[in-house]
Amino acid sequence: MVGIYFSGTGNTKYCVNKFLEYYYNDINKVESYSIEDKRCIDKIKENSTVIFGYPIHYSDIPIIVRNFIKDNSMLFKNKSVFIISTMGLFSGDGTGCSARLLKRYGANILGGLHLKMPDCIGDVKVLKKSIDKNIEIIKETDDKIKITVETFKRQKYSQDGLKFINHLSGLFGQRLWFYKKTYKLRNKLKINYDKCISCGKCANICPMKNIRMIENKPISQNNCTCCYRCISNCPKKAITLIGNEVIEQCTIEKYTER
Ligand SMILES: Cc1cc2nc3c(=O)[nH]c(=O)nc-3n(C[C@H](O)[C@H](O)[C@H](O)COP(=O)(O)O)c2cc1C
Ligand code: SF4
Ligand code: SF4
């Protein structure tokens, strides 16, 4: 069994690894790969069961994840896939969005798990919580993962987000209102050059190679997947996307390494 994930600010990586850690009871057996890591292709081929994780973006799959599934559709034929979606508050059918796609490509969907984690939209005030509150949220999520793994071991798979009613709530609760929202945000990344010190960190860590250093200046190529990684890691808080000011830089280490 292998974990395959996309994670902008670390929440999903944390959850997929926790799932595998509880499953094996041995951290050394945990094997997980980001879809940014080329080795993930071979790892999917080698394993019959995949724990597939991603964050929810406006009750939908991030662009980078949808592209990954489509570009590698053949890999999922006959694979058993258990889907984990992480979210700041709510997603009707976060797991269902990829389940429908993966099923089309021949995957056997075992189940789904929705996990509440700290909200990572660092340039919008709504949903921001204290560090202590976020630590509490992660603790509750840990407990949910643990219980889910216990039942998973008995081949009873949780079905969060996979039922028809979830499809309706994802669609009418959010997707219709935010129709193709992340696609519309693709070219909206803002870099404040008065603050920027041209360190190049954003360009190095962007999973889409959307930021390029051109003549020592970071420039967005209008191909952003809205993952908030650069916004959360810029040493000068010079990058914003939805909002206009960085309120909090959200990375999982803030809550787990205290
Ligand atoms: C562009 C964007 C849209 C989001 N939309 C939702 C949403 O619809 N519902 C929700 O509960 N959380 C939403 N979130 C919060 C993330 O899903 C959540 O913080 C997630 O755990 C981040 O995971 P990561 O660190 O692995 O990227 C959104 C985050 C971003 C960046
Ligand atoms: S990480 Fe921030 S300071 Fe560094 S190049 Fe990017 S925008 Fe500029
Ligand atoms: S530009 Fe920033 S927010 Fe957009 S994909 Fe790259 S790292 Fe993520």
mmCIF file of C-alpha atoms and ligand atoms in Angstrom:
data_model
loop_
_atom_site.group_PDB
_atom_site.id
_atom_site.type_symbol
_atom_site.label_atom_id
_atom_site.label_comp_id
_atom_site.label_asym_id
_atom_site.label_seq_id
_atom_site.Cartn_x
_atom_site.Cartn_y
_atom_site.Cartn_z
ATOM 1 C CA MET A 1 0.000 0.000 0.000
ATOM 2 C CA VAL A 2 1.337 3.406 -0.930
ATOM 3 C CA GLY A 3 0.284 6.987 -0.166
ATOM 4 C CA ILE A 4 0.060 9.356 -3.122
ATOM 5 C CA TYR A 5 -0.876 12.952 -2.439
ATOM 6 C CA PHE A 6 -0.799 16.564 -3.382
ATOM 7 C CA SER A 7 -0.353 19.020 -0.536
ATOM 8 C CA GLY A 8 0.069 22.782 -0.888
ATOM 9 C CA THR A 9 0.855 23.663 2.705
ATOM 10 C CA GLY A 10 1.403 20.242 4.275
ATOM 11 C CA ASN A 11 -2.017 19.324 5.710
ATOM 12 C CA THR A 12 -2.783 16.519 3.273
ATOM 13 C CA LYS A 13 0.725 15.085 3.420
ATOM 14 C CA TYR A 14 0.372 14.967 7.200
ATOM 15 C CA CYS A 15 -2.991 13.152 7.015
ATOM 16 C CA VAL A 16 -1.907 10.566 4.431
ATOM 17 C CA ASN A 17 1.223 9.798 6.449
ATOM 18 C CA LYS A 18 -0.787 9.532 9.687
ATOM 19 C CA PHE A 19 -3.170 7.102 7.995
ATOM 20 C CA LEU A 20 -0.262 4.868 6.930
ATOM 21 C CA GLU A 21 1.439 5.253 10.293
ATOM 22 C CA TYR A 22 -1.673 4.018 12.124
ATOM 23 C CA TYR A 23 -2.132 1.271 9.565
ATOM 24 C CA TYR A 24 1.364 -0.168 9.961
ATOM 25 C CA ASN A 25 2.021 0.874 13.559
ATOM 26 C CA ASP A 26 5.547 1.403 12.321
ATOM 27 C CA ILE A 27 6.706 4.721 10.910
ATOM 28 C CA ASN A 28 9.498 3.010 8.968
ATOM 29 C CA LYS A 29 6.964 1.173 6.806
ATOM 30 C CA VAL A 30 5.206 4.361 5.739
ATOM 31 C CA GLU A 31 5.722 5.023 2.044
ATOM 32 C CA SER A 32 4.163 8.073 0.476
ATOM 33 C CA TYR A 33 4.944 10.288 -2.493
ATOM 34 C CA SER A 34 3.783 13.646 -3.702
ATOM 35 C CA ILE A 35 2.461 13.769 -7.261
ATOM 36 C CA GLU A 36 5.292 16.273 -7.798
ATOM 37 C CA ASP A 37 7.771 13.433 -7.237
ATOM 38 C CA LYS A 38 8.440 11.494 -10.455
ATOM 39 C CA ARG A 39 8.822 8.253 -8.457
ATOM 40 C CA CYS A 40 5.091 8.296 -7.700
ATOM 41 C CA ILE A 41 4.323 6.823 -11.146
ATOM 42 C CA ASP A 42 6.351 3.661 -10.502
ATOM 43 C CA LYS A 43 4.993 3.440 -6.979
ATOM 44 C CA ILE A 44 1.395 3.442 -8.228
ATOM 45 C CA LYS A 45 2.332 0.717 -10.723
ATOM 46 C CA GLU A 46 3.959 -1.408 -7.992
ATOM 47 C CA ASN A 47 1.117 -1.220 -5.444
ATOM 48 C CA SER A 48 -2.393 -2.648 -5.740
ATOM 49 C CA THR A 49 -3.817 -0.292 -3.095
ATOM 50 C CA VAL A 50 -3.342 3.470 -3.169
ATOM 51 C CA ILE A 51 -4.246 5.958 -0.438
ATOM 52 C CA PHE A 52 -4.859 9.057 -2.545
ATOM 53 C CA GLY A 53 -4.967 12.446 -0.811
ATOM 54 C CA TYR A 54 -5.530 16.073 -1.799
ATOM 55 C CA PRO A 55 -6.911 19.317 -0.364
ATOM 56 C CA ILE A 56 -10.329 20.595 -1.345
ATOM 57 C CA HIS A 57 -10.404 23.814 -3.348
ATOM 58 C CA TYR A 58 -13.907 25.287 -3.499
ATOM 59 C CA SER A 59 -15.443 21.847 -2.995
ATOM 60 C CA ASP A 60 -13.481 20.549 -5.961
ATOM 61 C CA ILE A 61 -10.201 18.815 -6.854
ATOM 62 C CA PRO A 62 -7.191 21.126 -7.252
ATOM 63 C CA ILE A 63 -6.279 21.729 -10.911
ATOM 64 C CA ILE A 64 -2.902 20.002 -10.468
ATOM 65 C CA VAL A 65 -4.606 16.849 -9.109
ATOM 66 C CA ARG A 66 -7.247 16.712 -11.849
ATOM 67 C CA ASN A 67 -4.478 17.043 -14.453
ATOM 68 C CA PHE A 68 -2.433 14.320 -12.755
ATOM 69 C CA ILE A 69 -5.346 11.872 -12.803
ATOM 70 C CA LYS A 70 -6.177 12.630 -16.431
ATOM 71 C CA ASP A 71 -2.547 12.483 -17.593
ATOM 72 C CA ASN A 72 -2.015 9.162 -15.800
ATOM 73 C CA SER A 73 -5.457 7.624 -16.260
ATOM 74 C CA MET A 74 -4.018 4.247 -17.332
ATOM 75 C CA LEU A 75 -2.209 3.876 -13.993
ATOM 76 C CA PHE A 76 -5.448 3.611 -12.055
ATOM 77 C CA LYS A 77 -6.999 0.721 -13.982
ATOM 78 C CA ASN A 78 -7.876 -2.062 -11.480
ATOM 79 C CA LYS A 79 -6.219 -0.209 -8.573
ATOM 80 C CA SER A 80 -7.975 -0.174 -5.221
ATOM 81 C CA VAL A 81 -8.096 3.455 -4.166
ATOM 82 C CA PHE A 82 -9.019 4.953 -0.791
ATOM 83 C CA ILE A 83 -9.429 8.718 -1.066
ATOM 84 C CA ILE A 84 -8.599 11.302 1.605
ATOM 85 C CA SER A 85 -9.640 14.949 1.184
ATOM 86 C CA THR A 86 -8.610 17.608 3.643
ATOM 87 C CA MET A 87 -10.547 20.838 4.133
ATOM 88 C CA GLY A 88 -10.774 23.922 6.305
ATOM 89 C CA LEU A 89 -14.490 23.661 6.938
ATOM 90 C CA PHE A 90 -16.755 21.810 4.540
ATOM 91 C CA SER A 91 -16.882 19.880 1.339
ATOM 92 C CA GLY A 92 -19.973 17.963 0.285
ATOM 93 C CA ASP A 93 -18.257 15.476 -1.974
ATOM 94 C CA GLY A 94 -14.531 16.246 -1.828
ATOM 95 C CA THR A 95 -13.597 12.601 -2.210
ATOM 96 C CA GLY A 96 -16.445 11.986 -4.661
ATOM 97 C CA CYS A 97 -15.001 14.476 -7.156
ATOM 98 C CA SER A 98 -11.944 12.325 -7.820
ATOM 99 C CA ALA A 99 -13.793 9.038 -7.206
ATOM 100 C CA ARG A 100 -16.067 9.676 -10.184
ATOM 101 C CA LEU A 101 -13.049 10.399 -12.390
ATOM 102 C CA LEU A 102 -10.987 7.465 -11.108
ATOM 103 C CA LYS A 103 -13.900 5.053 -11.529
ATOM 104 C CA ARG A 104 -14.172 6.130 -15.153
ATOM 105 C CA TYR A 105 -10.529 5.068 -15.555
ATOM 106 C CA GLY A 106 -11.160 1.632 -14.052
ATOM 107 C CA ALA A 107 -10.252 2.141 -10.390
ATOM 108 C CA ASN A 108 -12.047 0.306 -7.619
ATOM 109 C CA ILE A 109 -12.933 2.957 -5.041
ATOM 110 C CA LEU A 110 -12.704 1.421 -1.572
ATOM 111 C CA GLY A 111 -13.894 4.424 0.376
ATOM 112 C CA GLY A 112 -13.388 8.057 1.275
ATOM 113 C CA LEU A 113 -12.373 10.134 4.272
ATOM 114 C CA HIS A 114 -13.025 13.860 4.841
ATOM 115 C CA LEU A 115 -10.652 15.482 7.303
ATOM 116 C CA LYS A 116 -10.891 18.927 8.830
ATOM 117 C CA MET A 117 -7.541 20.693 9.024
ATOM 118 C CA PRO A 118 -6.349 24.298 9.487
ATOM 119 C CA ASP A 119 -7.580 26.566 6.706
ATOM 120 C CA CYS A 120 -4.668 27.517 4.463
ATOM 121 C CA ILE A 121 -6.044 30.620 2.715
ATOM 122 C CA GLY A 122 -3.604 32.952 4.435
ATOM 123 C CA ASP A 123 -4.716 36.204 2.802
ATOM 124 C CA VAL A 124 -8.371 36.030 3.866
ATOM 125 C CA LYS A 125 -9.454 36.635 7.480
ATOM 126 C CA VAL A 126 -12.457 34.299 7.439
ATOM 127 C CA LEU A 127 -11.810 30.893 9.078
ATOM 128 C CA LYS A 128 -8.526 31.972 10.665
ATOM 129 C CA LYS A 129 -8.029 30.389 14.084
ATOM 130 C CA SER A 130 -5.494 30.611 16.871
ATOM 131 C CA ILE A 131 -2.541 28.226 16.818
ATOM 132 C CA ASP A 132 -3.994 26.422 19.852
ATOM 133 C CA LYS A 133 -7.358 25.966 18.132
ATOM 134 C CA ASN A 134 -5.630 24.596 15.032
ATOM 135 C CA ILE A 135 -3.631 22.179 17.183
ATOM 136 C CA GLU A 136 -6.931 21.017 18.663
ATOM 137 C CA ILE A 137 -8.407 20.529 15.166
ATOM 138 C CA ILE A 138 -5.410 18.405 14.159
ATOM 139 C CA LYS A 139 -5.758 16.328 17.309
ATOM 140 C CA GLU A 140 -9.428 15.630 16.497
ATOM 141 C CA THR A 141 -8.432 14.723 12.956
ATOM 142 C CA ASP A 142 -5.750 12.352 14.274
ATOM 143 C CA ASP A 143 -8.462 10.593 16.291
ATOM 144 C CA LYS A 144 -10.726 10.332 13.241
ATOM 145 C CA ILE A 145 -7.894 8.854 11.165
ATOM 146 C CA LYS A 146 -7.110 6.330 13.892
ATOM 147 C CA ILE A 147 -10.722 5.123 14.089
ATOM 148 C CA THR A 148 -10.992 4.981 10.282
ATOM 149 C CA VAL A 149 -7.830 2.889 10.024
ATOM 150 C CA GLU A 150 -9.160 0.422 12.591
ATOM 151 C CA THR A 151 -12.250 -0.214 10.455
ATOM 152 C CA PHE A 152 -10.178 -0.131 7.233
ATOM 153 C CA LYS A 153 -8.138 -3.034 8.614
ATOM 154 C CA ARG A 154 -11.394 -4.986 8.947
ATOM 155 C CA GLN A 155 -12.227 -4.094 5.326
ATOM 156 C CA LYS A 156 -14.985 -1.761 6.404
ATOM 157 C CA TYR A 157 -14.281 1.410 4.519
ATOM 158 C CA SER A 158 -15.642 4.827 5.483
ATOM 159 C CA GLN A 159 -17.629 6.424 2.680
ATOM 160 C CA ASP A 160 -17.291 10.177 3.389
ATOM 161 C CA GLY A 161 -18.225 12.220 0.336
ATOM 162 C CA LEU A 162 -19.079 9.265 -1.878
ATOM 163 C CA LYS A 163 -22.847 9.039 -1.636
ATOM 164 C CA PHE A 164 -25.304 10.657 -4.044
ATOM 165 C CA ILE A 165 -26.513 13.029 -1.315
ATOM 166 C CA ASN A 166 -22.897 14.212 -0.887
ATOM 167 C CA HIS A 167 -22.675 14.840 -4.633
ATOM 168 C CA LEU A 168 -25.751 17.075 -4.389
ATOM 169 C CA SER A 169 -24.447 18.977 -1.361
ATOM 170 C CA GLY A 170 -21.037 19.555 -2.989
ATOM 171 C CA LEU A 171 -22.658 20.732 -6.188
ATOM 172 C CA PHE A 172 -25.404 22.937 -4.748
ATOM 173 C CA GLY A 173 -23.579 23.880 -1.518
ATOM 174 C CA GLN A 174 -20.514 25.240 -3.291
ATOM 175 C CA ARG A 175 -19.437 24.168 -6.776
ATOM 176 C CA LEU A 176 -22.267 25.905 -8.607
ATOM 177 C CA TRP A 177 -21.622 29.159 -6.717
ATOM 178 C CA PHE A 178 -17.884 28.978 -7.220
ATOM 179 C CA TYR A 179 -18.096 27.564 -10.751
ATOM 180 C CA LYS A 180 -14.547 27.013 -12.087
ATOM 181 C CA LYS A 181 -13.307 29.461 -9.434
ATOM 182 C CA THR A 182 -9.761 28.067 -9.275
ATOM 183 C CA TYR A 183 -9.460 28.256 -13.071
ATOM 184 C CA LYS A 184 -10.485 31.906 -12.863
ATOM 185 C CA LEU A 185 -7.792 32.503 -10.215
ATOM 186 C CA ARG A 186 -5.027 30.969 -12.335
ATOM 187 C CA ASN A 187 -3.735 34.352 -13.483
ATOM 188 C CA LYS A 188 -4.524 36.327 -10.351
ATOM 189 C CA LEU A 189 -1.355 35.815 -8.282
ATOM 190 C CA LYS A 190 -0.047 39.176 -7.026
ATOM 191 C CA ILE A 191 3.581 39.810 -6.142
ATOM 192 C CA ASN A 192 4.415 43.012 -4.299
ATOM 193 C CA TYR A 193 7.792 44.027 -5.728
ATOM 194 C CA ASP A 194 8.230 46.708 -3.068
ATOM 195 C CA LYS A 195 8.427 43.908 -0.483
ATOM 196 C CA CYS A 196 10.132 41.198 -2.594
ATOM 197 C CA ILE A 197 13.857 40.633 -2.043
ATOM 198 C CA SER A 198 14.288 38.324 -5.079
ATOM 199 C CA CYS A 199 15.289 35.337 -2.947
ATOM 200 C CA GLY A 200 13.756 32.898 -5.475
ATOM 201 C CA LYS A 201 12.093 30.692 -2.846
ATOM 202 C CA CYS A 202 8.628 30.996 -4.411
ATOM 203 C CA ALA A 203 9.953 29.886 -7.802
ATOM 204 C CA ASN A 204 11.760 26.924 -6.251
ATOM 205 C CA ILE A 205 8.779 25.577 -4.337
ATOM 206 C CA CYS A 206 5.915 26.201 -6.777
ATOM 207 C CA PRO A 207 4.496 22.807 -7.840
ATOM 208 C CA MET A 208 3.292 24.216 -11.175
ATOM 209 C CA LYS A 209 6.547 26.008 -12.044
ATOM 210 C CA ASN A 210 4.164 28.941 -12.311
ATOM 211 C CA ILE A 211 6.654 31.401 -10.831
ATOM 212 C CA ARG A 212 9.823 31.990 -12.838
ATOM 213 C CA MET A 213 12.728 34.188 -11.913
ATOM 214 C CA ILE A 214 13.175 36.491 -14.892
ATOM 215 C CA GLU A 215 15.955 39.065 -14.630
ATOM 216 C CA ASN A 216 15.995 38.373 -10.887
ATOM 217 C CA LYS A 217 12.280 39.054 -10.495
ATOM 218 C CA PRO A 218 9.632 36.420 -9.700
ATOM 219 C CA ILE A 219 7.019 36.472 -12.454
ATOM 220 C CA SER A 220 3.755 34.484 -12.479
ATOM 221 C CA GLN A 221 3.113 32.548 -15.694
ATOM 222 C CA ASN A 222 -0.673 32.552 -15.138
ATOM 223 C CA ASN A 223 -0.749 28.827 -14.443
ATOM 224 C CA CYS A 224 -1.366 28.813 -10.690
ATOM 225 C CA THR A 225 -3.145 25.902 -8.976
ATOM 226 C CA CYS A 226 -4.017 28.102 -5.956
ATOM 227 C CA CYS A 227 -2.171 25.885 -3.464
ATOM 228 C CA TYR A 228 -0.983 28.787 -1.260
ATOM 229 C CA ARG A 229 2.493 27.298 -0.832
ATOM 230 C CA CYS A 230 4.383 30.361 -2.065
ATOM 231 C CA ILE A 231 2.099 32.702 -0.103
ATOM 232 C CA SER A 232 2.725 30.705 3.066
ATOM 233 C CA ASN A 233 6.487 30.567 2.615
ATOM 234 C CA CYS A 234 7.573 33.920 1.179
ATOM 235 C CA PRO A 235 9.931 35.433 3.798
ATOM 236 C CA LYS A 236 8.609 38.920 3.042
ATOM 237 C CA LYS A 237 4.888 38.091 2.824
ATOM 238 C CA ALA A 238 5.004 39.635 -0.628
ATOM 239 C CA ILE A 239 2.587 37.261 -2.384
ATOM 240 C CA THR A 240 -1.221 37.227 -2.284
ATOM 241 C CA LEU A 241 -3.938 35.583 -4.341
ATOM 242 C CA ILE A 242 -7.558 35.884 -3.181
ATOM 243 C CA GLY A 243 -6.943 38.709 -0.675
ATOM 244 C CA ASN A 244 -4.569 41.652 -0.743
ATOM 245 C CA GLU A 245 -2.635 41.158 2.473
ATOM 246 C CA VAL A 246 -1.059 38.139 4.161
ATOM 247 C CA ILE A 247 -2.836 37.683 7.481
ATOM 248 C CA GLU A 248 -1.261 34.379 8.409
ATOM 249 C CA GLN A 249 1.279 32.093 6.779
ATOM 250 C CA CYS A 250 -0.239 28.653 7.186
ATOM 251 C CA THR A 251 2.075 25.657 7.143
ATOM 252 C CA ILE A 252 1.539 22.387 8.998
ATOM 253 C CA GLU A 253 4.876 22.701 10.815
ATOM 254 C CA LYS A 254 3.477 25.688 12.734
ATOM 255 C CA TYR A 255 1.106 23.323 14.509
ATOM 256 C CA THR A 256 3.071 20.094 14.649
ATOM 257 C CA GLU A 257 6.552 21.315 15.570
ATOM 258 C CA ARG A 258 5.834 23.074 18.855
HETATM 259 C C1 LIG B 1 -8.121 27.983 -3.197
HETATM 260 C C2 LIG B 1 -8.592 27.260 -1.983
HETATM 261 C C3 LIG B 1 -9.920 26.874 -1.860
HETATM 262 C C4 LIG B 1 -10.356 26.189 -0.731
HETATM 263 N N1 LIG B 1 -11.656 25.786 -0.665
HETATM 264 C C5 LIG B 1 -12.088 25.114 0.419
HETATM 265 C C6 LIG B 1 -13.443 24.662 0.480
HETATM 266 O O1 LIG B 1 -14.217 24.772 -0.457
HETATM 267 N N2 LIG B 1 -13.860 24.042 1.627
HETATM 268 C C7 LIG B 1 -13.023 23.860 2.687
HETATM 269 O O2 LIG B 1 -13.466 23.324 3.689
HETATM 270 N N3 LIG B 1 -11.727 24.231 2.645
HETATM 271 C C8 LIG B 1 -11.237 24.863 1.526
HETATM 272 N N4 LIG B 1 -9.913 25.249 1.468
HETATM 273 C C9 LIG B 1 -9.012 24.932 2.590
HETATM 274 C C10 LIG B 1 -8.114 23.722 2.305
HETATM 275 O O3 LIG B 1 -8.852 22.693 1.677
HETATM 276 C C11 LIG B 1 -7.459 23.156 3.570
HETATM 277 O O4 LIG B 1 -6.822 24.129 4.294
HETATM 278 C C12 LIG B 1 -6.538 22.005 3.224
HETATM 279 O O5 LIG B 1 -6.367 21.195 4.368
HETATM 280 C C13 LIG B 1 -5.168 22.438 2.729
HETATM 281 O O6 LIG B 1 -4.400 21.289 2.510
HETATM 282 P P1 LIG B 1 -2.878 21.279 2.037
HETATM 283 O O7 LIG B 1 -2.074 21.934 3.122
HETATM 284 O O8 LIG B 1 -2.547 19.832 1.895
HETATM 285 O O9 LIG B 1 -2.808 22.019 0.747
HETATM 286 C C14 LIG B 1 -9.444 25.899 0.330
HETATM 287 C C15 LIG B 1 -8.104 26.274 0.207
HETATM 288 C C16 LIG B 1 -7.685 26.926 -0.935
HETATM 289 C C17 LIG B 1 -6.232 27.308 -1.048
HETATM 290 S S1 SF4 B 2 9.688 34.230 -2.031
HETATM 291 FE FE1 SF4 B 2 8.935 36.323 -1.728
HETATM 292 S S2 SF4 B 2 10.762 37.541 -1.441
HETATM 293 FE FE2 SF4 B 2 11.425 35.600 -2.344
HETATM 294 S S3 SF4 B 2 11.407 35.975 -4.589
HETATM 295 FE FE3 SF4 B 2 9.418 35.157 -4.047
HETATM 296 S S4 SF4 B 2 8.142 36.970 -3.717
HETATM 297 FE FE4 SF4 B 2 10.230 37.648 -3.617
HETATM 298 S S1 SF4 B 3 2.145 30.278 -7.697
HETATM 299 FE FE1 SF4 B 3 2.035 29.849 -5.487
HETATM 300 S S2 SF4 B 3 -0.117 29.407 -5.089
HETATM 301 FE FE2 SF4 B 3 0.202 29.235 -7.307
HETATM 302 S S3 SF4 B 3 0.682 27.101 -7.692
HETATM 303 FE FE3 SF4 B 3 2.637 28.134 -7.388
HETATM 304 S S4 SF4 B 3 3.110 27.919 -5.200
HETATM 305 FE FE4 SF4 B 3 0.918 27.425 -5.495
#
